[in-house]
Coordinates of C-alpha atoms in Angstrom, one line a residue:
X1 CA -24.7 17.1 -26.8
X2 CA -25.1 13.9 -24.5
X3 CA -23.7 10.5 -24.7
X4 CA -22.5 7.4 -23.3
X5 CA -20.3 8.1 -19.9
X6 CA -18.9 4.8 -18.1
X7 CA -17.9 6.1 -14.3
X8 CA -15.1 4.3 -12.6
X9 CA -15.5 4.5 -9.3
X10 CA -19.6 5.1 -9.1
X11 CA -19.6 4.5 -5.3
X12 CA -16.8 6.8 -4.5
X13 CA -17.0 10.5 -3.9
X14 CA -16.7 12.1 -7.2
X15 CA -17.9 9.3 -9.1
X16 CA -20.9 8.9 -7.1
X17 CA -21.6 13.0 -7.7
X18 CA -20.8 12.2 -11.6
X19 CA -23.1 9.6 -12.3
X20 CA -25.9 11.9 -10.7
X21 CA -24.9 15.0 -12.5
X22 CA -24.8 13.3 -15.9
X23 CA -28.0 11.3 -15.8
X24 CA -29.5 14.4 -15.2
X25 CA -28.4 16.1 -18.3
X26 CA -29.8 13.3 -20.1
X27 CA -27.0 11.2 -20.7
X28 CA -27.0 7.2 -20.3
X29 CA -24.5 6.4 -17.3
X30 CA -22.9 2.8 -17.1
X31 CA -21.4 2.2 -13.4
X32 CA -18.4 -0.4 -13.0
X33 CA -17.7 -3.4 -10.6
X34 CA -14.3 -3.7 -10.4
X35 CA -15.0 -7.3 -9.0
X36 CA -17.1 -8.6 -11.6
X37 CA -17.0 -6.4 -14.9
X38 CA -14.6 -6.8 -17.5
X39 CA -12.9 -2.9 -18.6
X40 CA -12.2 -3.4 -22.2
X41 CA -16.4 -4.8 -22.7
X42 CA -17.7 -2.4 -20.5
X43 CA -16.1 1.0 -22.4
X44 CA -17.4 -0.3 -25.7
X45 CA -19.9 2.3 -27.0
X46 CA -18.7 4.8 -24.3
X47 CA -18.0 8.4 -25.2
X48 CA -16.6 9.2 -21.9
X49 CA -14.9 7.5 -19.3
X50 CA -14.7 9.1 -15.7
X51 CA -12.0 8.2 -13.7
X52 CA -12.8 8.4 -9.9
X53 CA -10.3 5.5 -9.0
X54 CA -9.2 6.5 -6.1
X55 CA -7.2 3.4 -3.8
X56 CA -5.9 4.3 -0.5
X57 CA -3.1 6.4 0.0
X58 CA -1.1 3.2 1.3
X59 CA -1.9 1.3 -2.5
X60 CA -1.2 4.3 -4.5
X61 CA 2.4 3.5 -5.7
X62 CA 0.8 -0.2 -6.3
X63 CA -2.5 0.2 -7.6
X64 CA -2.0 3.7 -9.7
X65 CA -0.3 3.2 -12.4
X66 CA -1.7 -0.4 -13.1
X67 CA -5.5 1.2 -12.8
X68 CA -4.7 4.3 -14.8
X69 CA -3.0 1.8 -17.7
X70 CA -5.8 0.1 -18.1
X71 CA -8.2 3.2 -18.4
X72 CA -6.0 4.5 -21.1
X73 CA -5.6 1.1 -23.0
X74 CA -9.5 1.2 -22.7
X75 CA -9.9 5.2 -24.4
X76 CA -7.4 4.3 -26.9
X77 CA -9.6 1.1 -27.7
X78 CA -12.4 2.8 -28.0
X79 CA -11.7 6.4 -29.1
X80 CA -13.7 7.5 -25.4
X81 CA -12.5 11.3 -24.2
X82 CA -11.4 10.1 -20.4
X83 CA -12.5 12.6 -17.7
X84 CA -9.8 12.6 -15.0
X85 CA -10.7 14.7 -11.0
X86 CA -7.4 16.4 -10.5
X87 CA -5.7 17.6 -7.1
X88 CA -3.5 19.9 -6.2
X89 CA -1.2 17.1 -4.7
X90 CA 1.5 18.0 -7.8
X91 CA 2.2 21.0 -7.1
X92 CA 4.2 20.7 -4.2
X93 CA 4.6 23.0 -0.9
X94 CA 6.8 25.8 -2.8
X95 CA 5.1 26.2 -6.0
X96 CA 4.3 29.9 -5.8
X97 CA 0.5 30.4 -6.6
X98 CA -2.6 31.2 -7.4
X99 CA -1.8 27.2 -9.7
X100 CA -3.2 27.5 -13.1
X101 CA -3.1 25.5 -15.9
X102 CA 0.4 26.1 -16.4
X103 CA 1.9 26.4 -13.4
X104 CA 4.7 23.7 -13.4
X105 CA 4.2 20.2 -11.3
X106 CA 7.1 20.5 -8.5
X107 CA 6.2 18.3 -6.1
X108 CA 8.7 15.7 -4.5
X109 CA 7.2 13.9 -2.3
X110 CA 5.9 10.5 -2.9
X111 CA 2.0 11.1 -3.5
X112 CA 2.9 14.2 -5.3
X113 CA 5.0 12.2 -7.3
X114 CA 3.2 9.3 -8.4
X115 CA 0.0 12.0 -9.4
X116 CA 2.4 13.8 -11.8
X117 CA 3.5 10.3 -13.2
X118 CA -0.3 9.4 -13.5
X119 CA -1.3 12.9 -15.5
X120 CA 2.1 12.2 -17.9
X121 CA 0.9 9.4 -18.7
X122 CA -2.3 10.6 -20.2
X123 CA -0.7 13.5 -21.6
X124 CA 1.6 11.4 -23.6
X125 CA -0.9 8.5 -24.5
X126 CA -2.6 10.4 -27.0
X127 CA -5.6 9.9 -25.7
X128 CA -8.6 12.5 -25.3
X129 CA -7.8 13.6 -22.1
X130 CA -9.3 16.4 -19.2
X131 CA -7.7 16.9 -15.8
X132 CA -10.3 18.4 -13.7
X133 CA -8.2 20.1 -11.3
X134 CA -9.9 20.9 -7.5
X135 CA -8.8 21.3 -4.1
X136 CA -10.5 19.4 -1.2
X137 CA -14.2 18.4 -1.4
X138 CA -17.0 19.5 0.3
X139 CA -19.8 16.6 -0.6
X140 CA -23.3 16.4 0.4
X141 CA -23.5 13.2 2.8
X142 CA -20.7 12.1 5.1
X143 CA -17.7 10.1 3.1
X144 CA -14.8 9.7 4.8
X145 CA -13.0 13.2 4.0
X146 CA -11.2 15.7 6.2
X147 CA -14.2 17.5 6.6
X148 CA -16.7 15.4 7.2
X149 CA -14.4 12.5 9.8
X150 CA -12.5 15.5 11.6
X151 CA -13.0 19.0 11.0
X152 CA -17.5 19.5 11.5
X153 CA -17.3 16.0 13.4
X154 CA -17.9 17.9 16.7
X155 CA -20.0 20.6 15.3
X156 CA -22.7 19.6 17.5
X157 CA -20.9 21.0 20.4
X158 CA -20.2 24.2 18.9
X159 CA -16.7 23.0 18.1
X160 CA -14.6 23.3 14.5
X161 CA -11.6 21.1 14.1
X162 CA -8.7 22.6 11.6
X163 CA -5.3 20.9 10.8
X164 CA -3.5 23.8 9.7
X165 CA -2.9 27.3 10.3
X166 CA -6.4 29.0 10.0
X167 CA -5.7 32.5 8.7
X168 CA -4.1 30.9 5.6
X169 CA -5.9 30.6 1.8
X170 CA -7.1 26.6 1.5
X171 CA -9.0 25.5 -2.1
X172 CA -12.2 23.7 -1.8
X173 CA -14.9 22.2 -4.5
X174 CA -18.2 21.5 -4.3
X175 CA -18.5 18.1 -5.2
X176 CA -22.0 18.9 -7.3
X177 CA -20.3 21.9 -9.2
X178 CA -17.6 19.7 -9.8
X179 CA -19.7 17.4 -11.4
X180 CA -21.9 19.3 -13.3
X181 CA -18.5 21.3 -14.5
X182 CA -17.4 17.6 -16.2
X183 CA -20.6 17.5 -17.9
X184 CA -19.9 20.9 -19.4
X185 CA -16.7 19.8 -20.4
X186 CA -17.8 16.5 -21.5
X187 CA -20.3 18.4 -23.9
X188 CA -17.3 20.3 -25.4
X189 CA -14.6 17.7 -25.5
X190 CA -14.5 17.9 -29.2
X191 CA -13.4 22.0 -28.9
X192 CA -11.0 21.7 -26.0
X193 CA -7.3 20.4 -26.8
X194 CA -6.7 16.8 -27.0
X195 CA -4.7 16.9 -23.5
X196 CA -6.9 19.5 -21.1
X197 CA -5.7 20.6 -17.9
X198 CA -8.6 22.8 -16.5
X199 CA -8.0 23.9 -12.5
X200 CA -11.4 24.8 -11.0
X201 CA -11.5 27.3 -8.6
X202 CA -14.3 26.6 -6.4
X203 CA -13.9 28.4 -3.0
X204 CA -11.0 30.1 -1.4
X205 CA -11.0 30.2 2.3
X206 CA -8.9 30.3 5.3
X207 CA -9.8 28.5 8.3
X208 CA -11.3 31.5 10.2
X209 CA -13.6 32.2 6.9
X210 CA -15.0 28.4 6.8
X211 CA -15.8 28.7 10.6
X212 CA -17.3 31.6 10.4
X213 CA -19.5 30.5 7.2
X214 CA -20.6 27.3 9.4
X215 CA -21.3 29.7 12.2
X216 CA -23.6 31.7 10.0
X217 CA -25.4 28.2 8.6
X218 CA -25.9 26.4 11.7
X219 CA -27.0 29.6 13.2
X220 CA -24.9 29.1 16.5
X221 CA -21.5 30.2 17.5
X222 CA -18.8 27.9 16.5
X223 CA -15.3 28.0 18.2
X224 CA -12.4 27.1 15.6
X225 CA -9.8 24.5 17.2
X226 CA -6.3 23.5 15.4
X227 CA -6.0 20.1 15.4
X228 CA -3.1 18.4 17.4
X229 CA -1.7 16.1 15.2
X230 CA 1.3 14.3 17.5
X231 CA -0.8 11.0 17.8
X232 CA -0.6 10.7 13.8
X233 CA 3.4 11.3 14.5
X234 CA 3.8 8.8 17.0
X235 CA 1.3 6.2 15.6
X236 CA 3.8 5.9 12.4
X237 CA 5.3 2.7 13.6
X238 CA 2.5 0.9 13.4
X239 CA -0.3 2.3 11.3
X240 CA 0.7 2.3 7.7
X241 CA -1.6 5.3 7.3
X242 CA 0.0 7.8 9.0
X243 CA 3.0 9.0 7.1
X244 CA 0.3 9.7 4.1
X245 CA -1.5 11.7 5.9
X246 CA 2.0 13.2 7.5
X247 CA 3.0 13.5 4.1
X248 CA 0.4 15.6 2.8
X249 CA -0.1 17.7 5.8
X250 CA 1.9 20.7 4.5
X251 CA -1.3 21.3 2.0
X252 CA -2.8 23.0 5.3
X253 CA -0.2 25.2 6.0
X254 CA 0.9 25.8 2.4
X255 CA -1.7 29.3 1.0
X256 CA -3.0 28.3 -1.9
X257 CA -6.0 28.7 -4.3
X258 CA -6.5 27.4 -8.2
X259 CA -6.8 29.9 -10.7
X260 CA -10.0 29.2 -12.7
X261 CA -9.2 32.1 -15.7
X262 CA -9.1 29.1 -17.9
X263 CA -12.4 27.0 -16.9
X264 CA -14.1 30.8 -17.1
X265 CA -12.8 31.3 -20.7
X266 CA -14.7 27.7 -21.4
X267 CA -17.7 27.9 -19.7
X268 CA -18.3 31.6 -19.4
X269 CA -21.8 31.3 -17.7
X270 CA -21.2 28.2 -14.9
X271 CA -23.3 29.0 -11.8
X272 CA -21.4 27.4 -8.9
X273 CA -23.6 26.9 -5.7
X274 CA -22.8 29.6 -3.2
X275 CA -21.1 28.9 -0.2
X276 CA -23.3 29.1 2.7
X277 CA -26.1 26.4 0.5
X278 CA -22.6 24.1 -0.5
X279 CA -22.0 24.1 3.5
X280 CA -25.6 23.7 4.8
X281 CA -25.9 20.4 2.7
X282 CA -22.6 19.0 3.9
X283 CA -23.5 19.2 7.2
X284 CA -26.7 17.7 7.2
X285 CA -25.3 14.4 7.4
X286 CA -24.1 14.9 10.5
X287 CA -26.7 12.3 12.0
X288 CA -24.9 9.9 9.9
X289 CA -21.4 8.4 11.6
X290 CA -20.5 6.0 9.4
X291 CA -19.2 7.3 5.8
X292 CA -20.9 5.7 3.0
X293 CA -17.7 5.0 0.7
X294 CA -15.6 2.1 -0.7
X295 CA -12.5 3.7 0.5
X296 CA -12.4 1.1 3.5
X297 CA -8.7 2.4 4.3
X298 CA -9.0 6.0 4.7
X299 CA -12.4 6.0 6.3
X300 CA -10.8 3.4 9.2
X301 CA -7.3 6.0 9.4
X302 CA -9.5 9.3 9.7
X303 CA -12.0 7.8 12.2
X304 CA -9.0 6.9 14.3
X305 CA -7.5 9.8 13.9
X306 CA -11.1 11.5 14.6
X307 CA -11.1 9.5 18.2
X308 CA -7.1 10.4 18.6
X309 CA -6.9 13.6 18.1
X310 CA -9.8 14.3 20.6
X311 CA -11.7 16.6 18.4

């Protein structure tokens, strides 16, 4: 069954993965400009909003709840199932795992925070709602992540930047499986319960594994480096980034994985890319150094921190 989808955020990682992944099951994709288009008008007809708003860390507490109001305003206008990426962001650093759909949301610091505010909010709106849950993202061109700005920037020389402890679990996602995974669920929106909170398990890996995976791809030894991350400490005073990213940083040395028992009991026969094919395609952007996002804030913080941090 295909539809109507209007993607928020059709530039941005996920988003830009989304649009792709649902045109190409045949469904008729409307894009947004936030600059010039008009929220209300452009859901009309839509069967399913995607939500890949995603402003800086340093806007969230501004821009978040305002954004995500208006997106449900727009659903409950229209009767449109709203497709939301989760993280892992509210589960906080001593939430004991694997995180499933029911683990509870214990996170206290800010980010965590305002995410937990952001899914209540859906979850008490009414409105037909899934929470795509995933850990980082691998994509397939350079956009501004971890991954891509800091950890395989220096790949080239053999070299693989980590900014945690490397022998611990860490969940990734595929940004294409991700997005054909909302299609699924988008074609079964009418079966799933009216609030859906689906983790997606994607890969499990420590630090160690992923270097050893790149080794095997690029087909050349790669030495694994943890990444130094005083000059993010002592840049605080003066780069509004850096307690974020300070803030977040015990997602590396926190073990972790999603449970995806739930997403397997949906979609029984999903064929996620394996690993070593996920990994060759994010690499080979590597000739590319300058992201290709909207997310001006975090691209500028992670290339500093890329230059910094002398990876």
């Amino acid at each position: 069954m295909t539809g109507k989808v209007l993607i928020l955020g059709s530039s941005g990682r996920f988003g830009r993965n989304a649009a792709d992944a649902f045109q190409a099951a045949g469904w008729t994709v409307r894009g947004f400009d936030r600059a010039r288009d008009d929220l209300s008008t452009a859901a009309r007809g839509a069967d399913v909003i995607v939500n890949g708003w995603n402003p800086p860390y340093t806007e969230w507490a501004r821009q978040v709840p305002d954004l995500h109001a208006q997106v449900i305003g727009a659903a409950k206008a229209t009767g449109a199932t709203v497709i939301v990426p989760g993280n892992v962001y509210v589960f906080g650093a001593d939430t004991p795992g694997p995180w499933a759909a029911d683990t509870p949301h214990l996170a206290t610091n800010p980010l965590g925070q305002i995410r937990i505010r952001m899914e209540e909010a859906y979850r008490s709106s009414g409105v037909r709602t899934v929470i795509l849950r995933a850990g980082d993202f691998l994509d397939t061109q350079a956009s501004g992540n971890w991954f891509d700005q800091i950890m395989i920037k220096p790949l080239a020389k053999g070299r693989f930047v980590y900014p945690g402890d490397p022998d611990i679990a860490h969940a990734w996602a595929y940004l294409p499986d991700l997005a054909r995974a909302a299609v699924q669920l988008a074609e079964m929106r009418h079966d799933l319960p009216r609030y859906c909170d689906i983790p997606f398990a994607g890969y499990t890996l420590t630090g160690r594994q992923l270097a050893q995976a790149l080794s095997e791809v690029t087909g050349a030894p790669v030495r694994l480096k943890q990444m130094n991350w005083w000059p993010i400490v002592l840049a605080q005073p003066f780069w509004k980034l850096a307690p974020h990213l300070l803030e977040m940083r015990y997602l590396w040395d926190t073990p972790h994985r999603l449970d995806g028992s739930f997403f397997d009991s949906l979609i029984s026969d999903f064929a996620s890319t394996p690993l070593h094919e996920a990994l060759k395609t994010a690499v080979s952007d590597l000739s590319h150094d300058s992201p290709r996002t909207t997310d001006v804030d975090r691209v500028q913080g992670l290339s500093w921190a890329r230059r910094h941090v002398r990876v």
